[in-house]
GROMACS .gro file of C-alpha atoms in nm:
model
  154
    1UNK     CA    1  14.537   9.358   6.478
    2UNK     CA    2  14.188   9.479   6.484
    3UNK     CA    3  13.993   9.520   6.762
    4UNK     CA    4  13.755   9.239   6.786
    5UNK     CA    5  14.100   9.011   6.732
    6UNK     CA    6  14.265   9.182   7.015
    7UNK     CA    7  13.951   9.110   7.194
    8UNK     CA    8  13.963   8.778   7.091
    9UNK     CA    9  14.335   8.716   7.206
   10UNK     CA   10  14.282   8.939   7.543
   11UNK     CA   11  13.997   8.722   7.647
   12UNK     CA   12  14.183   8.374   7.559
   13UNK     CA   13  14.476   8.512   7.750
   14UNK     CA   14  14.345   8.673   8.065
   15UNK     CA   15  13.990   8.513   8.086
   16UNK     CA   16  13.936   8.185   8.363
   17UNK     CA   17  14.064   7.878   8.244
   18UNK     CA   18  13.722   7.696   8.278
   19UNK     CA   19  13.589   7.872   7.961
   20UNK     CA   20  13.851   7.716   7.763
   21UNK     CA   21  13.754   7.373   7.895
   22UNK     CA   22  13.467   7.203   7.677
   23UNK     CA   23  13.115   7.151   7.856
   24UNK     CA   24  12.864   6.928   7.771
   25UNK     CA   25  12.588   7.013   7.604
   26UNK     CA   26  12.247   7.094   7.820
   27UNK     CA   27  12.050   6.748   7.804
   28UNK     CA   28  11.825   6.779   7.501
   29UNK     CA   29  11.431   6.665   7.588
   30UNK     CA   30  11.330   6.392   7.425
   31UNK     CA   31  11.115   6.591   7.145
   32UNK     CA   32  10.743   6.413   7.036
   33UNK     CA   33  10.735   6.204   6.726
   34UNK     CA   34  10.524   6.410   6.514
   35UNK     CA   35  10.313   6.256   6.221
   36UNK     CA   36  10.290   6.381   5.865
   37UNK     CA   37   9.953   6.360   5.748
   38UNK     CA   38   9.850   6.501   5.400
   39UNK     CA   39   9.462   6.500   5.333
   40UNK     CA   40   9.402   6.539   4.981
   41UNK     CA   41   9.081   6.662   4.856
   42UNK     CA   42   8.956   6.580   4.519
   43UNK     CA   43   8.575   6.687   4.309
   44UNK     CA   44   8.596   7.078   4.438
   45UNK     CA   45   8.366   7.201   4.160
   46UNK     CA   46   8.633   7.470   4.038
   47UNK     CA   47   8.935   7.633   4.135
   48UNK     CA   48   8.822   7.969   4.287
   49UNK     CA   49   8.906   8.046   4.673
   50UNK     CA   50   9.057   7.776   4.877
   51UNK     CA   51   9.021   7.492   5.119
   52UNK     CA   52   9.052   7.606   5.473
   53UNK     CA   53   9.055   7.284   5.685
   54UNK     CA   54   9.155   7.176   6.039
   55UNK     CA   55   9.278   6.848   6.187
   56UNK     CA   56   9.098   6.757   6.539
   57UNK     CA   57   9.248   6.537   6.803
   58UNK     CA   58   9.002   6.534   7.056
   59UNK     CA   59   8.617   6.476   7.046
   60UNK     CA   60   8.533   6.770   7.303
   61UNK     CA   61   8.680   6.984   7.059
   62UNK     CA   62   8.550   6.820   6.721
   63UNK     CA   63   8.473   7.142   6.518
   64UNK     CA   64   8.491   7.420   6.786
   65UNK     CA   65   8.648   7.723   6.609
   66UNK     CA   66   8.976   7.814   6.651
   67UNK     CA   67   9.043   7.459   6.853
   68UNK     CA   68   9.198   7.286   6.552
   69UNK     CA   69   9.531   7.118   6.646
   70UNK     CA   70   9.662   7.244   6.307
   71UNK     CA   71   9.521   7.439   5.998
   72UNK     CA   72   9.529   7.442   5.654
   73UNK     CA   73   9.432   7.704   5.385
   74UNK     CA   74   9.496   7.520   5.044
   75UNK     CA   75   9.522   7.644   4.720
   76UNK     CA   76   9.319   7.442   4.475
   77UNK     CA   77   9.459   7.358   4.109
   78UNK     CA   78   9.225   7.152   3.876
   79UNK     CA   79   8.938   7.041   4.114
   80UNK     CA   80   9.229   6.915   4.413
   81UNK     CA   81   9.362   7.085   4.664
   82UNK     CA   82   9.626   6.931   4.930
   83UNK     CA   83   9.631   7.023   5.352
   84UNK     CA   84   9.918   6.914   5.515
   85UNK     CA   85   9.960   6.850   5.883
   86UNK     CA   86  10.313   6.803   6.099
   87UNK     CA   87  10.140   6.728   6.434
   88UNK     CA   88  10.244   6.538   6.768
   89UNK     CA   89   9.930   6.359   6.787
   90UNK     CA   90   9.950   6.045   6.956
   91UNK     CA   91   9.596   5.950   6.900
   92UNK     CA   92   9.345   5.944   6.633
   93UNK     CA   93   9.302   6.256   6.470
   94UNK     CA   94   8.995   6.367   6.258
   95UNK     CA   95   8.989   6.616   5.939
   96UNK     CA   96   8.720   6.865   5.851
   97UNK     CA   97   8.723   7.109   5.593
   98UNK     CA   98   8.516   7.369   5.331
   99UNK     CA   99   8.535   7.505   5.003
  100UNK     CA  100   8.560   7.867   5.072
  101UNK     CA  101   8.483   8.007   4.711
  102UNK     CA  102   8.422   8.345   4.737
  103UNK     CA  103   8.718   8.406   4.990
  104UNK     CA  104   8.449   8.523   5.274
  105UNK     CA  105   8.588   8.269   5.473
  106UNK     CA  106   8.284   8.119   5.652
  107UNK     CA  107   8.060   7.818   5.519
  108UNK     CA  108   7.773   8.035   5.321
  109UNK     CA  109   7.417   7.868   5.367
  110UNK     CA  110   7.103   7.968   5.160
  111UNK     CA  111   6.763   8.057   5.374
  112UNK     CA  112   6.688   7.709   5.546
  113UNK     CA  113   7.052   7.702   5.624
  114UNK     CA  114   7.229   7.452   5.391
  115UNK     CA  115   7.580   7.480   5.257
  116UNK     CA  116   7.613   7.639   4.970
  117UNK     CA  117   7.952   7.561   4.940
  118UNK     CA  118   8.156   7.233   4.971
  119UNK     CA  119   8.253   7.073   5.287
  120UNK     CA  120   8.438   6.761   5.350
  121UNK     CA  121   8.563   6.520   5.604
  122UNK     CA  122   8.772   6.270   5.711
  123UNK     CA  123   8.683   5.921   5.608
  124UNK     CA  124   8.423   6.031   5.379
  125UNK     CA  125   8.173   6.038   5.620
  126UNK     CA  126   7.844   6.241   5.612
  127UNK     CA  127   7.625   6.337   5.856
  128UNK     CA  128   7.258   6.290   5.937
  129UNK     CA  129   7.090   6.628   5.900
  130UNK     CA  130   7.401   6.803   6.061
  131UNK     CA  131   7.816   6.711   6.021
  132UNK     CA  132   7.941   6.339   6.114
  133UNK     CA  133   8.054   6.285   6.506
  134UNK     CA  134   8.452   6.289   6.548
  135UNK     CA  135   8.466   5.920   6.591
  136UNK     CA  136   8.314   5.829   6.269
  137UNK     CA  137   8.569   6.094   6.095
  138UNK     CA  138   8.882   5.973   6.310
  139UNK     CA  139   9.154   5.805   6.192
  140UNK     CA  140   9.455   5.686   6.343
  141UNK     CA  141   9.763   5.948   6.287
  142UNK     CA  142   9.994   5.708   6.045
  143UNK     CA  143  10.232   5.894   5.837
  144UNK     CA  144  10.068   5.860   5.520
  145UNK     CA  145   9.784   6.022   5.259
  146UNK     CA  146   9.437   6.066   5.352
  147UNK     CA  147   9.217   6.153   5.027
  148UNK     CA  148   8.870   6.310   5.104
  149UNK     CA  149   8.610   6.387   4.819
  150UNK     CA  150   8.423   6.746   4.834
  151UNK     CA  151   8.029   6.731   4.898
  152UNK     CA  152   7.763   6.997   4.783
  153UNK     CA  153   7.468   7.063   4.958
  154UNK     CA  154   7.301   6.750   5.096
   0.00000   0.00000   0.00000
């Protein structure tokens, strides 16, 4: 025999009876449901870069860097590019996103500070003179498609 057989056999022989006995399982925690959300985002003027996007659940951190629940960074093939989420949100849920062209990846703005690259958000909603609050880009967390269109400049 080879040793980790002899091993084997010496263990089943000699070891306490208990191991031999089945146990049950440790109690598994009931897990959250999570929610598959693709946001699709058509009219991206061309293919270069990618869309780097974030879905929000929570108004007090609507847009804060780095306080996305989840983040995308889409490749973009004829003018579309797709972000998709697995999250446990339980509540509505907002998208925000950019066109990051030249791969920098930060929203370039000319000299009065408008985007000179393409944004987008959740429910199609724009912004007066600055991006749209997170209730008027929330949506409820349904597993389904969202589809968002791409806006340059104003």
């Amino acid at each position: 025999l080879g040793v980790v057989a002899s091993a084997l056999l010496f263990a089943l022989a000699f070891g306490p009876a208990e191991s031999l006995v089945a146990q049950d399982p440790a109690p598994v925690l009931d897990a959250p449901l999570m929610n598959h959300i693709v946001v699709v985002i058509r009219h991206l003027r061309n293919d270069r870069g990618e869309v780097l996007g974030g879905l929000y659940v929570s108004p007090l951190l609507w847009l804060q860097e780095d306080r996305a629940e989840a983040d995308c960074h889409a490749p973009i093939r004829h003018g579309v590019a797709r972000c998709i989420f697995d999250v446990a949100a339980s509540s509505r849920v907002a998208f925000a996103g950019m066109h990051d062209e030249n791969g920098n990846r930060r929203m370039d703005r000319d000299l009065i500070g408008l985007p000179q690259e393409g944004y987008m958000f959740s429910n199609d909603v724009r912004g007066d003179f600055g991006p749209p609050s997170f209730g008027a880009a929330a949506f409820e967390p349904l597993p389904r498609t969202r589809i968002v269109r791409a806006r340059y400049g104003l």
